[in-house]
Short mmCIF file of C-alpha atoms and ligand atoms in Angstrom, two decimals:
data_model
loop_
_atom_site.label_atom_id
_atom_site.label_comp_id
_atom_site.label_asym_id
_atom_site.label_seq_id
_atom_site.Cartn_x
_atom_site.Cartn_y
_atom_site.Cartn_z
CA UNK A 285 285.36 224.91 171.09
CA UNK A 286 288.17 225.24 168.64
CA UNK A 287 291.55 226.88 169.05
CA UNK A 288 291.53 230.33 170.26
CA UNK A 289 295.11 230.99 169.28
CA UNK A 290 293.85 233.92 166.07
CA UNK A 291 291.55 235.94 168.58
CA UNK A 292 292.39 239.30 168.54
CA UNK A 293 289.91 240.95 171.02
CA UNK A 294 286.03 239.90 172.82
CA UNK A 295 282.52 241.18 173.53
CA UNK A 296 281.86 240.73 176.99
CA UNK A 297 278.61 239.95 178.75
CA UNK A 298 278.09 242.10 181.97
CA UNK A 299 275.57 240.45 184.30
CA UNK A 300 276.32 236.61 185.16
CA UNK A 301 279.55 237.35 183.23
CA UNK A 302 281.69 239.73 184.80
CA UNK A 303 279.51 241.05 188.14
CA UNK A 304 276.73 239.83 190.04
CA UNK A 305 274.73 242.94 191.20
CA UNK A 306 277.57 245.07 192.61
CA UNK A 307 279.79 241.74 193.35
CA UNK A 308 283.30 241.38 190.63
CA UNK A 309 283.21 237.42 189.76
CA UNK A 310 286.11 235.70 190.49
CA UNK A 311 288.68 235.81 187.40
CA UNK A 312 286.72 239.08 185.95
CA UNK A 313 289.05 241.51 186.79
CA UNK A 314 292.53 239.36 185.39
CA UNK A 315 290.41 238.30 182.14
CA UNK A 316 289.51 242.12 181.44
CA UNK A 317 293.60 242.96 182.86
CA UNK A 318 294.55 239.99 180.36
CA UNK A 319 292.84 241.60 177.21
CA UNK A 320 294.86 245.20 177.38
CA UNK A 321 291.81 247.34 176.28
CA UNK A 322 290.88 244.58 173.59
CA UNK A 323 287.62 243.94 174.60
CA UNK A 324 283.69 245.88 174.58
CA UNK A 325 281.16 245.17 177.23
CA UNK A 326 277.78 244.17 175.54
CA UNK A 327 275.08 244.77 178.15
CA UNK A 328 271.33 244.29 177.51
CA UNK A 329 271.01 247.09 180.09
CA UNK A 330 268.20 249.39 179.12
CA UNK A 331 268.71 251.86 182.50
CA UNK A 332 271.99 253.13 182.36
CA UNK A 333 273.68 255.05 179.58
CA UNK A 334 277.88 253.91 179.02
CA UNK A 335 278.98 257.17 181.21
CA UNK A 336 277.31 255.73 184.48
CA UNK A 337 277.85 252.16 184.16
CA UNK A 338 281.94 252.96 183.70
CA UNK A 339 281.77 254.93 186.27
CA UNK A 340 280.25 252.12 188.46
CA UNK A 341 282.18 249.52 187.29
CA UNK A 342 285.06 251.84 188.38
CA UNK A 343 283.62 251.94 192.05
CA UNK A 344 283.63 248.12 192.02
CA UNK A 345 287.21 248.26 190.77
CA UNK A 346 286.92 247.39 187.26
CA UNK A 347 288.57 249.35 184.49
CA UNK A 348 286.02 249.92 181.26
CA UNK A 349 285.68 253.24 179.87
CA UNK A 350 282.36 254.80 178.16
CA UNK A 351 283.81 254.22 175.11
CA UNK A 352 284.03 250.35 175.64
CA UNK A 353 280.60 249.71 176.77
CA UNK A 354 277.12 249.19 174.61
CA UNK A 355 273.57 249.07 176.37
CA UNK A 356 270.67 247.89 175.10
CA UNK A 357 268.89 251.12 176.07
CA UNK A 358 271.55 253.71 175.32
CA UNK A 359 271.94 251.82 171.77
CA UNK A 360 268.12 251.75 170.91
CA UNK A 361 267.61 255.23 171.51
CA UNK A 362 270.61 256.15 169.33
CA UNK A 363 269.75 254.06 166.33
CA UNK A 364 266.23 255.63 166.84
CA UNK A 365 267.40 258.86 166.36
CA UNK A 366 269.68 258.00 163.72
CA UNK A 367 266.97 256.54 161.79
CA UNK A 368 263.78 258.80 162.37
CA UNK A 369 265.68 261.96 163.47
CA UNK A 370 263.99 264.45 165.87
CA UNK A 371 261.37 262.08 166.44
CA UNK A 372 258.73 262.59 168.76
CA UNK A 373 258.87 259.92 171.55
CA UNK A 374 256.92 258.49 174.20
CA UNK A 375 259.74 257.23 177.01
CA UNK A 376 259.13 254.59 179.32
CA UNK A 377 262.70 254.63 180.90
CA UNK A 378 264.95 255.40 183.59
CA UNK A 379 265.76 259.53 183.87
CA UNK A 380 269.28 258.97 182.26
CA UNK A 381 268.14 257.56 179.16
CA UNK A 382 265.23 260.56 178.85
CA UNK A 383 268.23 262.61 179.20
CA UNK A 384 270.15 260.82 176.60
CA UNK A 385 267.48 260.53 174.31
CA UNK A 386 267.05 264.51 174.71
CA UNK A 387 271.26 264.55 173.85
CA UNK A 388 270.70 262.42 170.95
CA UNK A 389 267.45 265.46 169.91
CA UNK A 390 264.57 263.15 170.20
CA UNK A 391 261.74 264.78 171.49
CA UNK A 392 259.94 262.91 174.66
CA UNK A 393 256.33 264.09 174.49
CA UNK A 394 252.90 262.60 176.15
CA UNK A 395 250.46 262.82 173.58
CA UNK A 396 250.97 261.82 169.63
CA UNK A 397 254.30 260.30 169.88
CA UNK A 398 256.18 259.06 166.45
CA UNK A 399 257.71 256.22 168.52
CA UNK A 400 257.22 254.24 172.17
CA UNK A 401 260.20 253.41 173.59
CA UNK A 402 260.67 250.97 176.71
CA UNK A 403 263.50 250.56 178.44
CA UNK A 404 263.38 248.83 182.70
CA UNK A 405 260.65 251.41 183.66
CA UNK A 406 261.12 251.64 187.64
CA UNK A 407 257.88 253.57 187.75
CA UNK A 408 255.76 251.49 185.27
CA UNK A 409 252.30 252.34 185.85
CA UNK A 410 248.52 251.50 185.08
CA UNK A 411 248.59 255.21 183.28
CA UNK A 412 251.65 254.91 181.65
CA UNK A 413 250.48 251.43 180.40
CA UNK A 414 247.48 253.10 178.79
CA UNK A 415 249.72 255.79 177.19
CA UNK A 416 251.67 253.88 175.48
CA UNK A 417 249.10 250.78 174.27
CA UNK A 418 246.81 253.80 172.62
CA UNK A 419 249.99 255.52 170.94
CA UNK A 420 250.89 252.12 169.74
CA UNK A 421 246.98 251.59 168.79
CA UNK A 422 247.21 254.61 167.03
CA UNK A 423 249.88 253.64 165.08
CA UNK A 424 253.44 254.77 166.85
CA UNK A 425 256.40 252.66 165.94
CA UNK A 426 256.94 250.39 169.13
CA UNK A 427 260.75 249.72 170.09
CA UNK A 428 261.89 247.80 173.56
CA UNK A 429 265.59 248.21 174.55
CA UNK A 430 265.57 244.09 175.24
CA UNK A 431 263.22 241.10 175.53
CA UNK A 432 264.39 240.13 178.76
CA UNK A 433 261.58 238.89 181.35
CA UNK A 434 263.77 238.81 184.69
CA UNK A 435 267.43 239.02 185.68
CA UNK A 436 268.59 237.76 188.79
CA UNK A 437 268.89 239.86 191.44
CA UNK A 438 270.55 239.18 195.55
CA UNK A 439 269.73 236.08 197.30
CA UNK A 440 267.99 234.30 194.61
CA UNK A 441 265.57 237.35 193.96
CA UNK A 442 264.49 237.93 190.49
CA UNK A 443 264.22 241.55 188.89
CA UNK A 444 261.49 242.04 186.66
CA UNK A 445 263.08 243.59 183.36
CA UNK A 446 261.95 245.50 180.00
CA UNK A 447 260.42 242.55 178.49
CA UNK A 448 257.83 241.61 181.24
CA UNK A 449 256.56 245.04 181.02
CA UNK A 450 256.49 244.72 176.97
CA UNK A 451 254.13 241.57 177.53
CA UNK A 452 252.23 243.85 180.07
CA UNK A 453 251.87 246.22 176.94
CA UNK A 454 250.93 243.16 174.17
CA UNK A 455 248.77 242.14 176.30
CA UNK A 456 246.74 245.62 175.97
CA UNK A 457 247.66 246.14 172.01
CA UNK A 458 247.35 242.66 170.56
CA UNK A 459 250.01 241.24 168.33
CA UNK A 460 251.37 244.78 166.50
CA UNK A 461 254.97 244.92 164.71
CA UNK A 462 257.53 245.94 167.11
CA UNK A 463 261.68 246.01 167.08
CA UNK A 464 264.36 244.48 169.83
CA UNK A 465 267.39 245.68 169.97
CA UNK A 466 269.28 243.82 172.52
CA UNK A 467 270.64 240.44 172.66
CA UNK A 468 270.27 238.09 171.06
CA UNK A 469 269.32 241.02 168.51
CA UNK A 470 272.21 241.46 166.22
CA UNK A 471 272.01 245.03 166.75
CA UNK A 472 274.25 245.26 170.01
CA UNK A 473 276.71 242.84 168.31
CA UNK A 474 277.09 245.05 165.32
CA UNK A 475 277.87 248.24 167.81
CA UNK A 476 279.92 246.58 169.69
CA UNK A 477 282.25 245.18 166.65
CA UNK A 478 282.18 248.86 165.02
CA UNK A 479 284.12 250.15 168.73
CA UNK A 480 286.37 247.04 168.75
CA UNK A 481 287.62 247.70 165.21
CA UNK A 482 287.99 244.08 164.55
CA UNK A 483 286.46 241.63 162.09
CA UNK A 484 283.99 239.25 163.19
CA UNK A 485 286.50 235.92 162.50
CA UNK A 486 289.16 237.13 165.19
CA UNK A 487 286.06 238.14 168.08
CA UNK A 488 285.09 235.89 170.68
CA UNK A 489 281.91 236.75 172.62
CA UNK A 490 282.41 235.77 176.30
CA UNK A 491 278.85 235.44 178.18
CA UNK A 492 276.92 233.30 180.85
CA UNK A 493 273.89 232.92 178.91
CA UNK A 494 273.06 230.75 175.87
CA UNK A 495 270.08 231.93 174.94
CA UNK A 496 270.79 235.58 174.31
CA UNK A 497 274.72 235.46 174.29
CA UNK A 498 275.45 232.29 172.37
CA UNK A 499 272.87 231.99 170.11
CA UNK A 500 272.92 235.71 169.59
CA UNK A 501 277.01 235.49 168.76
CA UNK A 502 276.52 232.86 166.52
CA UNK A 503 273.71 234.16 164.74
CA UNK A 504 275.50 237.11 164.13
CA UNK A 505 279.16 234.60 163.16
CA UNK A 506 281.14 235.45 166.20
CA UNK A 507 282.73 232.30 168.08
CA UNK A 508 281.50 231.78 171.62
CA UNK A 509 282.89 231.10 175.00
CA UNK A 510 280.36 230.60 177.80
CA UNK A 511 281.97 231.53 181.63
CA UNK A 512 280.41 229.48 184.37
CA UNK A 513 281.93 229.70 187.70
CA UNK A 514 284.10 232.75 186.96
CA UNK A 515 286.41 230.73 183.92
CA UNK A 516 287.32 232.84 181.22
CA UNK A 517 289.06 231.79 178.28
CA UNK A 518 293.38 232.41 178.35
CA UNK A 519 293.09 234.07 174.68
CA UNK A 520 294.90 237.06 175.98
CA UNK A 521 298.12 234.77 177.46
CA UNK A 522 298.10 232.99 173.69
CA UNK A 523 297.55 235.59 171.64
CA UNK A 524 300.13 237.14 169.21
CA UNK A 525 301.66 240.60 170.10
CA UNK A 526 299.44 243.29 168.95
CA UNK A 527 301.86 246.35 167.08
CA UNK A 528 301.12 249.94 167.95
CA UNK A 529 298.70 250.26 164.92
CA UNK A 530 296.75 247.70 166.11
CA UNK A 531 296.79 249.20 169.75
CA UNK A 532 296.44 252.68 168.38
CA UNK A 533 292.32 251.47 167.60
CA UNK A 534 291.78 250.50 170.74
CA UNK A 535 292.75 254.10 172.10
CA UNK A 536 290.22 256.04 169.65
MG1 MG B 52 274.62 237.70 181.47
#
């Protein structure tokens, strides 16, 4: 890749990228230290809303405030209410992101919804499946926080994620129109540029995966620097002063 010199601040991958299930990688923390605020976590998460996973990150030692992390999850419900407000919505999701989506005043409901949403369902289930493949048949709007099948999980274990349990559902409905929002989806990109503040020419994504990172950055015209065996990219030690303005948007 090019010269990194005009980079001004990153999205940053989560999983693979800057932890490992609740293991820092090695160079995580001095790469985030590096970028003084300049940077927005973009996490195909579709569990957690941006409160919890700060405050986890926190427990592991790493420095990211609500307000510098987008989730898959947390992000899909909001556009959902943005676009189709008060919606009535059939939740397949973790309790936080019911909870969010009742913050956001979407209305989760069992019967008739406008919308089925599916986030990493720990308590998938046969009835659940039927739910939401007859709402769908029925003609609810069908929106999955990621299409992630697996990510990897301790000792080599994988972690089935939100888009094995969207095949699960396909497999009942048939092919029907549906909407992704996570990576490589240039939806969390977009949300994550809109908190940095920053046009796309001086962002670098930083990510472990090509697939949804890199080919999702590029899609969307950010540059892209792939970590593998915790090496980050020394944009931070090159980069120009930033002036008070310029810090002043990180601090909103
Ligand atoms: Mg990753």
């Amino acid at each position: 890749m090019g010269s990194l010199h005009d980079i001004q601040g990153c999205l940053v991958d989560l999983d693979g990228t800057l932890v490992r299930g609740r293991q820092v990688l090695p160079g995580a923390h001095a790469f985030l230290e590096r970028l003084g605020g300049r940077f927005v976590i973009v996490s195909n998460d579709a569990e957690h809303t941006p409160l919890e996973l700060s405050r986890g990150l926190k427990r592991l030692g790493l420095v990211a405030e609500q307000h510098r992390i987008v989730l898959a999850g947390a992000t899909a419900l909001d556009e959902i209410a943005r676009r189709r407000p008060r919606a009535r919505i059939y939740i397949m999701a973790s309790k936080s992101l019911m909870s969010h989506a009742r913050d956001r005043d979407l209305v989760p409901v069992q019967e008739r919804p406008d919308i089925v949403f599916l986030g990493r369902d720990r308590h998938f289930s046969y009835e659940r499946l039927m739910v939401a493949a007859n709402a769908v048949r029925d003609g609810a709007e069908l929106v999955a926080a990621n299409p992630d099948l697996v990510h990897p999980g301790p000792d080599g274990a994988v972690v089935p994620e939100t888009g094995a349990l969207m095949a699960a559902l396909l497999a009942c409905t048939g092919p029907v129109p549906y909407r992704i929002i996570g990576k490589p989806e240039p939806a969390l990109f977009e949300a994550g540029l809109a908190l940095l503040g920053l046009p796309k020419r001086v962002v670098l994504m930083v990510g472990d995966n090509p697939a949804t990172d890199g080919e999702g950055a590029r899609g969307f015209g950010l540059r892209y620097f792939e970590v593998r065996n915790g090496i980050f990219p020394a944009i931070a030690a090159n980069a120009p002063c930033r002036d008070a303005v310029d810090m002043l948007a990180f601090s909103a």
